[in-house]
């Protein structure tokens, strides 16, 4: 409230008439029209002080009127201030649940993305994908050389022994080989998400190792001991190569999707930061307004006691 408005309030009938009723009981004739001409309200220079004076031949009457005006103005100011503070507090209380809801919404959206794609940091996940794809390319290149060597050795053995039976005709062997290939593919894909030393990867590694001796026994039963080692080695190497190829295709698709996922993740993260900052400000404002309301009530009572 500016000084001009404060002075207008001190001169207003709404403030003075109720106060002068008590004065009139003690000093008849102390009406609004009779008191206002003798009342002076002005600001002292450039200070924040408003001086109120009243000229009357009876000093007791003048003192009583000034006390009534001071108390009335303080009560008016307190009530106005409390009303403004309570309105502000009401607005803050209404907005807080909405802001909290936005914070919860963006938190949930981020958590859903993390669970869906298995990462906590898109940048780190991108780096892991690149490393894993490079590793897969190197492993496949190495396996291509291994396959060529084993195929030549197997061909020589077959020509020497005259064997024509192939492991592809063994149903039980092919079922085990399919399990091995699936595990190999899972290991390659999950390593990009959790790292090679994670409990999930170690469990899959153990399961894969457990299948290898079973594959060898099935191979021996199907083609005999002499060809079993070479035939099984070729089938396992081919299965590993196919698994790594499928894993690489999966990682390539994920890598292509990553820019869009990262943009979405970053947008949710920015929205969450903005909403959280807004929530913090509103909570601080709520606390500040509550304190101000309490102080205003206390100060009003203190001023009344000093004036009375």
mmCIF file of C-alpha atoms in Angstrom, residues 46 62 101 109 161 166 188 246 301 303 305:
data_model
loop_
_atom_site.group_PDB
_atom_site.id
_atom_site.type_symbol
_atom_site.label_atom_id
_atom_site.label_comp_id
_atom_site.label_asym_id
_atom_site.label_seq_id
_atom_site.Cartn_x
_atom_site.Cartn_y
_atom_site.Cartn_z
ATOM 1 C CA UNK A 46 10.934 11.149 2.558
ATOM 2 C CA UNK A 62 -7.205 14.662 21.533
ATOM 3 C CA UNK A 101 1.504 -34.574 -9.456
ATOM 4 C CA UNK A 109 7.970 -41.598 -17.085
ATOM 5 C CA UNK A 161 36.721 -92.453 -42.818
ATOM 6 C CA UNK A 166 25.710 -85.502 -40.191
ATOM 7 C CA UNK A 188 25.769 -60.900 -26.268
ATOM 8 C CA UNK A 246 21.267 -62.018 -34.374
ATOM 9 C CA UNK A 301 -1.921 -8.036 19.381
ATOM 10 C CA UNK A 303 0.541 -3.122 19.070
ATOM 11 C CA UNK A 305 -1.439 -3.835 24.047
#
